[in-house]
mmCIF file of C-alpha atoms in Angstrom:
data_model
loop_
_atom_site.group_PDB
_atom_site.id
_atom_site.type_symbol
_atom_site.label_atom_id
_atom_site.label_comp_id
_atom_site.label_asym_id
_atom_site.label_seq_id
_atom_site.Cartn_x
_atom_site.Cartn_y
_atom_site.Cartn_z
ATOM 1 C CA VAL A 28 0.036 -0.069 0.178
ATOM 2 C CA ALA A 29 1.562 3.154 -0.855
ATOM 3 C CA GLY A 30 0.763 6.902 -0.933
ATOM 4 C CA ALA A 31 1.875 10.556 -1.018
ATOM 5 C CA SER A 32 1.039 13.356 1.370
ATOM 6 C CA ALA A 33 -2.675 12.940 2.242
ATOM 7 C CA GLY A 34 -2.447 9.666 0.507
ATOM 8 C CA GLY A 35 0.603 8.733 2.842
ATOM 9 C CA TYR A 36 -1.977 8.994 5.550
ATOM 10 C CA LEU A 37 -4.478 7.320 3.589
ATOM 11 C CA ALA A 38 -1.963 4.673 3.251
ATOM 12 C CA VAL A 39 -1.235 4.464 6.828
ATOM 13 C CA VAL A 40 -4.624 4.237 8.055
ATOM 14 C CA THR A 41 -5.339 1.762 5.255
ATOM 15 C CA VAL A 42 -2.588 -0.545 6.549
ATOM 16 C CA PHE A 43 -3.301 0.039 10.066
ATOM 17 C CA ARG A 44 -6.872 -0.988 9.466
ATOM 18 C CA ALA A 45 -6.135 -3.796 7.335
ATOM 19 C CA ALA A 46 -4.568 -5.372 10.232
ATOM 20 C CA GLN A 47 -6.937 -4.804 12.663
ATOM 21 C CA LEU A 48 -9.025 -7.009 10.277
ATOM 22 C CA GLY A 49 -6.680 -9.554 9.872
ATOM 23 C CA VAL A 50 -5.888 -8.700 6.413
ATOM 24 C CA GLN A 51 -2.012 -9.157 5.764
ATOM 25 C CA VAL A 52 -0.457 -6.512 3.374
ATOM 26 C CA SER A 53 3.227 -7.009 2.147
ATOM 27 C CA ALA A 54 4.372 -3.455 2.412
ATOM 28 C CA LEU A 55 3.867 0.268 3.565
ATOM 29 C CA PHE A 56 5.172 2.942 1.497
ATOM 30 C CA ALA A 57 4.610 6.223 3.094
ATOM 31 C CA ASP A 58 5.789 9.354 0.894
ATOM 32 C CA GLN A 59 6.250 12.521 2.844
ATOM 33 C CA PRO A 60 2.667 11.417 4.859
ATOM 34 C CA MET A 61 0.848 14.205 6.047
ATOM 35 C CA ILE A 62 0.468 12.592 9.789
ATOM 36 C CA TRP A 63 -2.209 14.299 12.145
ATOM 37 C CA ALA A 64 -0.487 15.845 15.254
ATOM 38 C CA PRO A 65 -2.552 18.223 17.582
ATOM 39 C CA PRO A 66 -1.697 21.742 16.410
ATOM 40 C CA ARG A 67 0.441 22.607 19.666
ATOM 41 C CA ALA A 68 2.685 19.745 19.001
ATOM 42 C CA ARG A 69 2.898 20.593 15.378
ATOM 43 C CA HIS A 70 3.629 24.268 15.732
ATOM 44 C CA ALA A 71 6.150 23.234 18.010
ATOM 45 C CA SER A 72 8.438 20.903 15.816
ATOM 46 C CA LEU A 73 11.661 21.819 14.332
ATOM 47 C CA SER A 74 10.806 21.039 10.977
ATOM 48 C CA TRP A 75 7.387 23.180 11.114
ATOM 49 C CA ARG A 76 9.534 26.337 12.262
ATOM 50 C CA GLN A 77 12.452 25.520 9.808
ATOM 51 C CA ASN A 78 10.068 25.532 6.801
ATOM 52 C CA ALA A 79 7.547 28.288 8.128
ATOM 53 C CA PHE A 80 7.668 29.897 4.588
ATOM 54 C CA SER A 81 7.655 26.867 2.470
ATOM 55 C CA ARG A 82 6.056 27.669 -1.249
ATOM 56 C CA ILE A 83 5.064 24.181 -1.730
ATOM 57 C CA LEU A 84 3.125 23.574 1.311
ATOM 58 C CA PRO A 85 3.560 26.430 3.874
ATOM 59 C CA PRO A 86 2.188 25.503 7.343
ATOM 60 C CA CYS A 87 -0.702 27.328 7.295
ATOM 61 C CA SER A 88 -1.989 25.399 4.599
ATOM 62 C CA VAL A 89 -1.523 22.255 6.636
ATOM 63 C CA ASP A 90 -3.424 23.666 9.201
ATOM 64 C CA ALA A 91 -6.226 24.309 6.705
ATOM 65 C CA PHE A 92 -6.351 21.083 5.387
ATOM 66 C CA TRP A 93 -6.686 19.442 8.416
ATOM 67 C CA SER A 94 -9.198 21.593 9.812
ATOM 68 C CA PHE A 95 -11.353 20.767 6.388
ATOM 69 C CA TYR A 96 -10.924 17.153 6.996
ATOM 70 C CA LEU A 97 -11.919 17.396 10.439
ATOM 71 C CA ASP A 98 -14.557 19.792 10.053
ATOM 72 C CA GLY A 99 -13.070 21.999 12.775
ATOM 73 C CA THR A 100 -14.035 19.155 15.373
ATOM 74 C CA CYS A 101 -10.656 19.060 17.183
ATOM 75 C CA GLU A 102 -9.442 21.483 19.686
ATOM 76 C CA ASP A 103 -6.091 22.075 20.387
ATOM 77 C CA GLY A 104 -4.490 19.317 22.702
ATOM 78 C CA GLU A 105 -7.312 16.781 22.355
ATOM 79 C CA ASP A 106 -6.513 13.343 21.602
ATOM 80 C CA ALA A 107 -5.861 12.079 18.384
ATOM 81 C CA PRO A 108 -7.975 9.077 18.453
ATOM 82 C CA LYS A 109 -11.118 11.397 19.855
ATOM 83 C CA CYS A 110 -10.323 14.142 16.821
ATOM 84 C CA ASP A 111 -9.876 11.463 14.300
ATOM 85 C CA PRO A 112 -10.673 7.795 15.132
ATOM 86 C CA MET A 113 -8.314 6.364 12.284
ATOM 87 C CA MET A 114 -5.276 8.241 13.786
ATOM 88 C CA GLY A 115 -4.942 5.382 16.926
ATOM 89 C CA ALA A 116 -2.714 4.541 14.052
ATOM 90 C CA MET A 117 -0.176 6.938 15.626
ATOM 91 C CA ASN A 118 -0.738 5.181 18.964
ATOM 92 C CA GLU A 119 1.984 2.804 19.335
ATOM 93 C CA ALA A 120 0.166 0.829 21.755
ATOM 94 C CA GLU A 121 -2.717 -0.140 19.073
ATOM 95 C CA TRP A 122 0.153 -0.727 16.400
ATOM 96 C CA ARG A 123 1.779 -3.254 18.979
ATOM 97 C CA ARG A 124 -1.852 -5.032 19.193
ATOM 98 C CA ALA A 125 -2.168 -5.178 15.230
ATOM 99 C CA ARG A 126 1.450 -6.219 14.734
ATOM 100 C CA PRO A 127 1.209 -10.097 13.610
ATOM 101 C CA GLN A 128 -0.942 -8.666 10.721
ATOM 102 C CA LEU A 129 1.470 -5.790 9.919
ATOM 103 C CA PRO A 130 3.797 -5.536 6.720
ATOM 104 C CA SER A 131 7.534 -6.250 7.925
ATOM 105 C CA LYS A 132 8.763 -3.765 5.289
ATOM 106 C CA ALA A 133 8.016 -0.170 5.589
ATOM 107 C CA LEU A 134 9.516 2.927 3.809
ATOM 108 C CA VAL A 135 8.769 6.491 4.904
ATOM 109 C CA LEU A 136 10.006 9.119 2.700
ATOM 110 C CA VAL A 137 10.529 12.561 4.015
ATOM 111 C CA ALA A 138 11.935 15.957 2.640
ATOM 112 C CA SER A 139 14.238 17.819 4.189
ATOM 113 C CA GLY A 140 12.430 21.200 3.282
ATOM 114 C CA ASP A 141 9.102 19.931 4.505
ATOM 115 C CA PRO A 142 6.875 21.083 7.242
ATOM 116 C CA LEU A 143 5.576 17.619 7.720
ATOM 117 C CA ARG A 144 9.016 16.149 7.929
ATOM 118 C CA ASP A 145 9.012 15.766 11.555
ATOM 119 C CA MET A 146 5.855 13.991 11.742
ATOM 120 C CA GLY A 147 6.978 11.469 9.295
ATOM 121 C CA LEU A 148 10.213 10.487 10.988
ATOM 122 C CA ASN A 149 7.982 10.500 14.185
ATOM 123 C CA PHE A 150 5.593 8.100 12.224
ATOM 124 C CA ALA A 151 8.590 5.669 11.349
ATOM 125 C CA ARG A 152 9.604 5.901 15.129
ATOM 126 C CA VAL A 153 6.445 4.590 16.212
ATOM 127 C CA TYR A 154 6.067 1.825 13.346
ATOM 128 C CA ALA A 155 9.547 0.544 13.749
ATOM 129 C CA ALA A 156 9.126 0.209 17.688
ATOM 130 C CA ALA A 157 5.374 -1.347 17.384
ATOM 131 C CA THR A 158 6.340 -3.711 14.972
ATOM 132 C CA GLU A 159 10.008 -4.616 16.600
ATOM 133 C CA GLY A 160 11.284 -4.059 12.895
ATOM 134 C CA GLU A 161 13.301 -1.932 10.966
ATOM 135 C CA VAL A 162 11.394 1.181 8.774
ATOM 136 C CA ASP A 163 13.637 2.515 5.990
ATOM 137 C CA VAL A 164 13.777 5.968 6.059
ATOM 138 C CA ILE A 165 15.085 8.173 2.996
ATOM 139 C CA THR A 166 15.273 11.947 3.764
ATOM 140 C CA GLY A 167 15.390 13.960 0.001
ATOM 141 C CA ASP A 168 16.891 17.156 -0.280
ATOM 142 C CA ALA A 169 13.689 18.452 -1.198
ATOM 143 C CA THR A 170 10.427 20.791 -0.482
ATOM 144 C CA HIS A 171 7.020 18.841 -0.228
ATOM 145 C CA ALA A 172 6.203 16.787 -2.946
ATOM 146 C CA THR A 173 9.378 17.353 -4.501
ATOM 147 C CA VAL A 174 11.408 14.607 -3.583
ATOM 148 C CA LEU A 175 11.089 12.343 -6.262
ATOM 149 C CA MET A 176 11.609 14.747 -8.771
ATOM 150 C CA ALA A 177 14.530 16.789 -7.453
ATOM 151 C CA ASP A 178 16.554 14.561 -5.657
ATOM 152 C CA ALA A 179 18.029 12.228 -7.714
ATOM 153 C CA ASP A 180 20.047 10.040 -5.205
ATOM 154 C CA ALA A 181 16.709 9.770 -2.889
ATOM 155 C CA THR A 182 14.900 8.650 -6.028
ATOM 156 C CA HIS A 183 17.015 6.116 -6.708
ATOM 157 C CA ARG A 184 16.994 4.631 -3.182
ATOM 158 C CA VAL A 185 13.090 4.579 -3.319
ATOM 159 C CA MET A 186 13.513 2.726 -6.803
ATOM 160 C CA GLU A 187 15.666 -0.079 -5.538
ATOM 161 C CA TRP A 188 13.518 -0.467 -2.419
ATOM 162 C CA LEU A 189 10.157 -0.722 -4.611
ATOM 163 C CA GLY A 190 12.392 -3.024 -6.657
ATOM 164 C CA GLY A 191 13.324 -5.311 -3.673
ATOM 165 C CA ILE A 192 9.530 -5.378 -2.722
ATOM 166 C CA LEU A 193 7.635 -5.922 -6.411
ATOM 167 C CA LEU A 194 10.494 -8.227 -8.068
ATOM 168 C CA PRO A 195 11.433 -11.664 -7.140
ATOM 169 C CA THR A 196 14.885 -12.665 -6.946
ATOM 170 C CA PRO A 197 16.302 -16.214 -6.651
ATOM 171 C CA LYS A 198 17.553 -15.390 -3.288
ATOM 172 C CA ASN A 199 14.171 -14.362 -1.974
ATOM 173 C CA PRO A 200 11.175 -15.744 -4.329
ATOM 174 C CA GLN A 201 8.704 -15.328 -1.876
ATOM 175 C CA ARG A 202 8.221 -11.496 -2.909
#
């Protein structure tokens, strides 16, 4: 399951929900996922402050997108599952409960110039801790939604990771 930006969020919650339902997913690729965090925490993150004037995705747009999605029902400091029940996916205990069905392979792509960078990195830590596995993290030197266009090295590493998932090899024919 893969997705970028808001689609990265959808990929994350799809994998989480599939695991809760007992459906096995082979891999997760979250490309610069727009992961929910309470506004106070979001605004305090280093990536939020460093990229406050991002032209591609300014932080004020992120706040607006979340308010559209949550219909203005989430107050600052509220619990994520209370604001958006699917964001229980950010709760490590919920991920641990779903662990038997979670993909053992996961890739999180973040951009150094993205206000969402720290939220993506935090998700990678939560997922790795909950699954007791490794999460591949690639940080591209770009802004939100431009890594695969602007950073050739990051693009090459993503393509290698995807090739390892999609293409069988003699050493690992189960892929």
